[in-house]
CSV table of C-alpha atoms in Angstrom, one decimal:
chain,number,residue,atom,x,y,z
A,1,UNK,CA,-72.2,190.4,-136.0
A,2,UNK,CA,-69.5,191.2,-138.2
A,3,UNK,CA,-66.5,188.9,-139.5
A,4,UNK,CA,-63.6,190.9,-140.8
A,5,UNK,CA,-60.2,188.8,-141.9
A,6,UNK,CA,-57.6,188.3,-144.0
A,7,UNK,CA,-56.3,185.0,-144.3
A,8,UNK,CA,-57.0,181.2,-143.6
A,9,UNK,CA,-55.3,181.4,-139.8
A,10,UNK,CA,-57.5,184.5,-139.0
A,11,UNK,CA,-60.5,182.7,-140.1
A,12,UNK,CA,-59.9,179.7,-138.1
A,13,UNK,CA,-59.1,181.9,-134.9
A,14,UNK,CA,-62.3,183.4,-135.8
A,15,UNK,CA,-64.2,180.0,-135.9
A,16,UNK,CA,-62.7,179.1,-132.8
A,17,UNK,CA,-63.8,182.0,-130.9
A,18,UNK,CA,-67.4,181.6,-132.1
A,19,UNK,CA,-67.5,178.3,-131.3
A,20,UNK,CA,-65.9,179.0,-127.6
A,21,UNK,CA,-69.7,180.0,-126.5
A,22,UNK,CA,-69.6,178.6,-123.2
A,23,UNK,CA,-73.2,177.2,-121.7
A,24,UNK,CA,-73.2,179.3,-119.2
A,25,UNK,CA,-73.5,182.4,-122.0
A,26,UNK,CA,-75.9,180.4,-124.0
A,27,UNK,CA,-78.1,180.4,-120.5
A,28,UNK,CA,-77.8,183.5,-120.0
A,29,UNK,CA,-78.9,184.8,-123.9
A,30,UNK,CA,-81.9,182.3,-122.8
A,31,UNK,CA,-82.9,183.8,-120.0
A,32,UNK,CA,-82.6,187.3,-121.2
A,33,UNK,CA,-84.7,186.4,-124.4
A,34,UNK,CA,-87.1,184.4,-121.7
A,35,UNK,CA,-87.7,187.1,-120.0
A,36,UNK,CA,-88.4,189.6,-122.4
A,37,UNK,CA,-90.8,187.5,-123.9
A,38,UNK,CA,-92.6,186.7,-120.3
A,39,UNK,CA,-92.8,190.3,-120.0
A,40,UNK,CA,-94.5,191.2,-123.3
A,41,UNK,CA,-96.8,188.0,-123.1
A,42,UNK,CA,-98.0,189.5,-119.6
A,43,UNK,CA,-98.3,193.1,-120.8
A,44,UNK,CA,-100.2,191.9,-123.8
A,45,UNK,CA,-102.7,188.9,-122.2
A,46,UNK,CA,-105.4,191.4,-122.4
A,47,UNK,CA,-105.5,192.6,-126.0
A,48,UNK,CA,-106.3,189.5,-127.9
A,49,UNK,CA,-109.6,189.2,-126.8
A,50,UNK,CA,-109.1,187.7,-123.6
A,51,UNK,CA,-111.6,189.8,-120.4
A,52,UNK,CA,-109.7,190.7,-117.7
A,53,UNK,CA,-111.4,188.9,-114.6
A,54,UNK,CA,-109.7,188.1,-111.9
A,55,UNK,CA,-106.3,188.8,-113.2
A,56,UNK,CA,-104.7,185.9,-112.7
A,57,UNK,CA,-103.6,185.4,-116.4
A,58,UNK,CA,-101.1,188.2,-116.2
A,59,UNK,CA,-99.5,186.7,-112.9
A,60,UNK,CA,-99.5,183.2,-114.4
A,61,UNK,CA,-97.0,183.3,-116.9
A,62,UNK,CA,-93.7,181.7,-116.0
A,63,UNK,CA,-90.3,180.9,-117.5
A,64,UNK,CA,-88.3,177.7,-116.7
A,65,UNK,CA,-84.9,177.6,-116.1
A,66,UNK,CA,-82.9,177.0,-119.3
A,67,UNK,CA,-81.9,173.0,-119.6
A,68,UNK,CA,-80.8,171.5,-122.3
A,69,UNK,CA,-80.5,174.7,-124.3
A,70,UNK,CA,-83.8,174.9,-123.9
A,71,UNK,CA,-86.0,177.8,-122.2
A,72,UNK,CA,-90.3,177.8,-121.6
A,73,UNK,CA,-92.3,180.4,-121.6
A,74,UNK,CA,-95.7,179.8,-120.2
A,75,UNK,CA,-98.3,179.0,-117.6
A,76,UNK,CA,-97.7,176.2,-115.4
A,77,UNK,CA,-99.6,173.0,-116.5
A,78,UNK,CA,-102.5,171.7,-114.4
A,79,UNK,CA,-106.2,172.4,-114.2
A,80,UNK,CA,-105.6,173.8,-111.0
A,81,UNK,CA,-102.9,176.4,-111.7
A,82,UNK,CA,-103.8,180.1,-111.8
A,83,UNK,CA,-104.3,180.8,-115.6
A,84,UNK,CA,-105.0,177.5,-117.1
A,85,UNK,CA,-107.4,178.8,-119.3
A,86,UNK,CA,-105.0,180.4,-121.2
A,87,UNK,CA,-104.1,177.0,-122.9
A,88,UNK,CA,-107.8,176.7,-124.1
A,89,UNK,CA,-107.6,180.4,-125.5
A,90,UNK,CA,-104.9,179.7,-127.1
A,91,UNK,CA,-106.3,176.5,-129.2
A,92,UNK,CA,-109.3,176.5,-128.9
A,93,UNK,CA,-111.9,173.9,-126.7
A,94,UNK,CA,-115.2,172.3,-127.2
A,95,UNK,CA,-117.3,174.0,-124.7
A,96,UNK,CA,-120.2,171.6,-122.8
A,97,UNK,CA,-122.2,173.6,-122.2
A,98,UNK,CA,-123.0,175.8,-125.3
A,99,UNK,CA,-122.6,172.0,-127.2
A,100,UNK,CA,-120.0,173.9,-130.1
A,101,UNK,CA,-116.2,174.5,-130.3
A,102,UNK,CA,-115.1,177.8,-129.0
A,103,UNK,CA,-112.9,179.4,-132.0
A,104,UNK,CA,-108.7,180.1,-130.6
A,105,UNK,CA,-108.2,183.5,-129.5
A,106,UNK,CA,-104.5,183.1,-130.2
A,107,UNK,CA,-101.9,185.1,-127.7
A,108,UNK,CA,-98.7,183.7,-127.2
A,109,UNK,CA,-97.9,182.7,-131.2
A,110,UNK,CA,-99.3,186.4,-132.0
A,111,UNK,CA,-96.4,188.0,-129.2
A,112,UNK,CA,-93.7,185.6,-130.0
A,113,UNK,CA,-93.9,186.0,-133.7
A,114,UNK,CA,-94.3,189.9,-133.2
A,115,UNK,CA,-91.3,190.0,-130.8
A,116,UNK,CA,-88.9,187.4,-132.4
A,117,UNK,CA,-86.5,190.0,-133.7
A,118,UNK,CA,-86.2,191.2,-130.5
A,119,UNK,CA,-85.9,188.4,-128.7
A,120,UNK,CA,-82.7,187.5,-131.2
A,121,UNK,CA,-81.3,191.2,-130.4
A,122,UNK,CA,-81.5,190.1,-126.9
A,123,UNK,CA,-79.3,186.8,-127.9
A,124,UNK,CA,-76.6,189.1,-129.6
A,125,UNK,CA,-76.0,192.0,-127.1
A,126,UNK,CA,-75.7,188.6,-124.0
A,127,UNK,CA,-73.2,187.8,-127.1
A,128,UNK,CA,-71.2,190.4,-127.9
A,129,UNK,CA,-70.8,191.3,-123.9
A,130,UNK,CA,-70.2,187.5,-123.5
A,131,UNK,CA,-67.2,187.8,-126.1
A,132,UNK,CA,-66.1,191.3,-125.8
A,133,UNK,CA,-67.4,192.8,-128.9
């Protein structure tokens, strides 16, 4: 984003259109961001050491609908819901049966942190459209 002006009345103008962001543009940089990163977590559930089974891991990521300015990216909570287990990977659990703690296979920090820039590229092109740059 670039800010070009002259004077102290161009500057507040300029202010004033920045801060005219309506929610409903701040949703929708959300949900584009959201989605992108669903969409690489799914591609990508498979290459941090994770066996594909049943393939239920790919299917269970979700993204909430943005509230609050606020957006999740993730598998539905529950023991029951497909993909659970990805919460476990992710962290790391103390497994009963072998009587140790199972070492995190991390997936979603490695994908977020590898894909915030384009995450934020996603936030400024909803943006610029948004405010007719």
């Amino acid at each position: 984003m670039q800010l070009d002006f002259d004077g102290l009345d161009e500057l507040i103008a300029e202010i004033d259109r920045i801060e005219g962001l309506t929610d409903e543009l701040k949703d929708q940089a959300l949900i584009k961001g959201g989605d992108l990163l669903k969409d690489r977590i799914a591609s990508e559930v498979y290459s941090h050491g994770l066996t594909k089974r049943s393939g239920e891991a790919q299917e269970a990521i979700t993204r909430t609908d943005p509230e609050n300015n606020e957006l999740f990216v993730g598998t539905k909570g529950g023991a029951k819901q497909p993909g659970y287990y990805l919460y476990m990977h992710e962290f790391g659990f103390y497994n009963v049966r072998a009587g140790r703690f199972i070492a995190p296979l991390p997936l979603v920090s490695i994908v977020y942190e590898n894909n915030k820039n384009n995450i934020l590229n996603e936030y400024v092109d909803v943006f610029r459209k948004g405010m007719g740059m």
